[in-house]
Amino acid sequence: MASSPIVKLQTYGARAVNKSASSILSHKKKPQKLSKQARQKLNEIDALKVRRCTICKISYQGSLVAHKLSQIHKKNKLADMLEIKR
Ligand SMILES: [Zn+2]
């Protein structure tokens, strides 16, 4: 892997001569778009994270988005808002 022509080009900063090498090199410079597998992996890691919700006053495991969409959170958020209004 380390001795592939693409890696050499990246290492020494030479200009890519063929189209496929060029597309790989220029792709590297763009903000990295994660592959499906990479995103899946990140989601898996995210799902194992333990976070604390200040509204529900509980610690939960999982993604922030999933928690915010959960019924428990919605209920607590509503209760929280009503309490502020009073
Ligand atoms: Zn919550």
PDB file of C-alpha atoms and ligand atoms in Angstrom:
ATOM      1  CA  MET A   1       0.000   0.000   0.000  1.00  0.00           C
ATOM      2  CA  ALA A   2       2.717   2.444   1.022  1.00  0.00           C
ATOM      3  CA  SER A   3       4.571   2.090  -2.236  1.00  0.00           C
ATOM      4  CA  SER A   4       1.597   2.600  -4.539  1.00  0.00           C
ATOM      5  CA  PRO A   5       2.002   5.317  -7.193  1.00  0.00           C
ATOM      6  CA  ILE A   6      -0.879   7.276  -5.715  1.00  0.00           C
ATOM      7  CA  VAL A   7       0.754   7.369  -2.306  1.00  0.00           C
ATOM      8  CA  LYS A   8       4.029   8.473  -3.887  1.00  0.00           C
ATOM      9  CA  LEU A   9       2.232  11.269  -5.688  1.00  0.00           C
ATOM     10  CA  GLN A  10       0.584  12.382  -2.480  1.00  0.00           C
ATOM     11  CA  THR A  11       3.844  12.209  -0.580  1.00  0.00           C
ATOM     12  CA  TYR A  12       5.953  14.101  -3.084  1.00  0.00           C
ATOM     13  CA  GLY A  13       3.263  16.419  -4.295  1.00  0.00           C
ATOM     14  CA  ALA A  14       3.725  15.648  -7.952  1.00  0.00           C
ATOM     15  CA  ARG A  15       1.047  16.340 -10.473  1.00  0.00           C
ATOM     16  CA  ALA A  16      -1.042  13.345 -11.364  1.00  0.00           C
ATOM     17  CA  VAL A  17      -0.598  12.318 -14.950  1.00  0.00           C
ATOM     18  CA  ASN A  18      -3.552  10.091 -15.450  1.00  0.00           C
ATOM     19  CA  LYS A  19      -7.183  10.829 -14.951  1.00  0.00           C
ATOM     20  CA  SER A  20      -7.932   8.313 -12.204  1.00  0.00           C
ATOM     21  CA  ALA A  21      -4.910   9.364 -10.181  1.00  0.00           C
ATOM     22  CA  SER A  22      -5.927  12.972 -10.622  1.00  0.00           C
ATOM     23  CA  SER A  23      -9.451  12.342  -9.415  1.00  0.00           C
ATOM     24  CA  ILE A  24      -8.200  10.551  -6.320  1.00  0.00           C
ATOM     25  CA  LEU A  25      -5.742  13.298  -5.514  1.00  0.00           C
ATOM     26  CA  SER A  26      -8.179  16.137  -6.015  1.00  0.00           C
ATOM     27  CA  HIS A  27     -10.811  14.250  -4.059  1.00  0.00           C
ATOM     28  CA  LYS A  28      -8.450  14.231  -1.088  1.00  0.00           C
ATOM     29  CA  LYS A  29      -8.421  18.004  -0.960  1.00  0.00           C
ATOM     30  CA  LYS A  30     -12.181  18.373  -0.760  1.00  0.00           C
ATOM     31  CA  PRO A  31     -13.853  18.231   2.642  1.00  0.00           C
ATOM     32  CA  GLN A  32     -13.865  14.584   3.353  1.00  0.00           C
ATOM     33  CA  LYS A  33     -17.056  12.832   2.538  1.00  0.00           C
ATOM     34  CA  LEU A  34     -17.289   9.721   4.615  1.00  0.00           C
ATOM     35  CA  SER A  35     -17.980   6.382   3.080  1.00  0.00           C
ATOM     36  CA  LYS A  36     -21.122   4.523   4.011  1.00  0.00           C
ATOM     37  CA  GLN A  37     -19.131   2.133   6.194  1.00  0.00           C
ATOM     38  CA  ALA A  38     -17.327   4.971   7.925  1.00  0.00           C
ATOM     39  CA  ARG A  39     -20.564   6.754   8.693  1.00  0.00           C
ATOM     40  CA  GLN A  40     -22.073   3.532   9.949  1.00  0.00           C
ATOM     41  CA  LYS A  41     -19.073   3.042  12.219  1.00  0.00           C
ATOM     42  CA  LEU A  42     -19.401   6.568  13.574  1.00  0.00           C
ATOM     43  CA  ASN A  43     -23.076   5.987  14.235  1.00  0.00           C
ATOM     44  CA  GLU A  44     -22.222   2.815  16.115  1.00  0.00           C
ATOM     45  CA  ILE A  45     -19.725   4.667  18.271  1.00  0.00           C
ATOM     46  CA  ASP A  46     -22.231   7.460  18.753  1.00  0.00           C
ATOM     47  CA  ALA A  47     -24.873   4.999  19.896  1.00  0.00           C
ATOM     48  CA  LEU A  48     -22.586   3.772  22.662  1.00  0.00           C
ATOM     49  CA  LYS A  49     -21.871   7.205  24.056  1.00  0.00           C
ATOM     50  CA  VAL A  50     -23.449   8.117  27.361  1.00  0.00           C
ATOM     51  CA  ARG A  51     -24.793  11.624  27.495  1.00  0.00           C
ATOM     52  CA  ARG A  52     -26.660  13.629  30.039  1.00  0.00           C
ATOM     53  CA  CYS A  53     -29.830  15.475  29.218  1.00  0.00           C
ATOM     54  CA  THR A  54     -30.316  18.594  31.301  1.00  0.00           C
ATOM     55  CA  ILE A  55     -34.015  18.691  30.502  1.00  0.00           C
ATOM     56  CA  CYS A  56     -34.785  15.110  31.480  1.00  0.00           C
ATOM     57  CA  LYS A  57     -32.108  15.154  34.171  1.00  0.00           C
ATOM     58  CA  ILE A  58     -31.055  11.688  33.202  1.00  0.00           C
ATOM     59  CA  SER A  59     -28.076  10.054  31.601  1.00  0.00           C
ATOM     60  CA  TYR A  60     -28.840   8.128  28.499  1.00  0.00           C
ATOM     61  CA  GLN A  61     -26.988   6.029  26.029  1.00  0.00           C
ATOM     62  CA  GLY A  62     -27.428   6.783  22.390  1.00  0.00           C
ATOM     63  CA  SER A  63     -27.469   9.612  19.927  1.00  0.00           C
ATOM     64  CA  LEU A  64     -28.525  13.101  20.874  1.00  0.00           C
ATOM     65  CA  VAL A  65     -30.952  13.287  17.973  1.00  0.00           C
ATOM     66  CA  ALA A  66     -32.602  10.001  18.901  1.00  0.00           C
ATOM     67  CA  HIS A  67     -33.031  11.170  22.477  1.00  0.00           C
ATOM     68  CA  LYS A  68     -34.483  14.526  21.492  1.00  0.00           C
ATOM     69  CA  LEU A  69     -37.025  12.737  19.362  1.00  0.00           C
ATOM     70  CA  SER A  70     -37.970  10.312  22.114  1.00  0.00           C
ATOM     71  CA  GLN A  71     -41.318  10.604  23.851  1.00  0.00           C
ATOM     72  CA  ILE A  72     -39.685  10.958  27.264  1.00  0.00           C
ATOM     73  CA  HIS A  73     -37.708  13.958  26.173  1.00  0.00           C
ATOM     74  CA  LYS A  74     -40.625  15.619  24.432  1.00  0.00           C
ATOM     75  CA  LYS A  75     -42.739  15.195  27.527  1.00  0.00           C
ATOM     76  CA  ASN A  76     -40.046  16.579  29.789  1.00  0.00           C
ATOM     77  CA  LYS A  77     -39.349  19.457  27.462  1.00  0.00           C
ATOM     78  CA  LEU A  78     -42.989  20.420  27.433  1.00  0.00           C
ATOM     79  CA  ALA A  79     -43.164  20.187  31.214  1.00  0.00           C
ATOM     80  CA  ASP A  80     -39.997  22.275  31.415  1.00  0.00           C
ATOM     81  CA  MET A  81     -41.476  24.955  29.163  1.00  0.00           C
ATOM     82  CA  LEU A  82     -44.722  25.079  31.106  1.00  0.00           C
ATOM     83  CA  GLU A  83     -42.815  25.465  34.324  1.00  0.00           C
ATOM     84  CA  ILE A  84     -40.894  28.440  32.954  1.00  0.00           C
ATOM     85  CA  LYS A  85     -44.104  30.128  31.870  1.00  0.00           C
ATOM     86  CA  ARG A  86     -45.677  29.941  35.294  1.00  0.00           C
TER      87      ARG A  86
HETATM   88 ZN    ZN B   1     -34.001  14.698  27.315  1.00  0.00          ZN
END
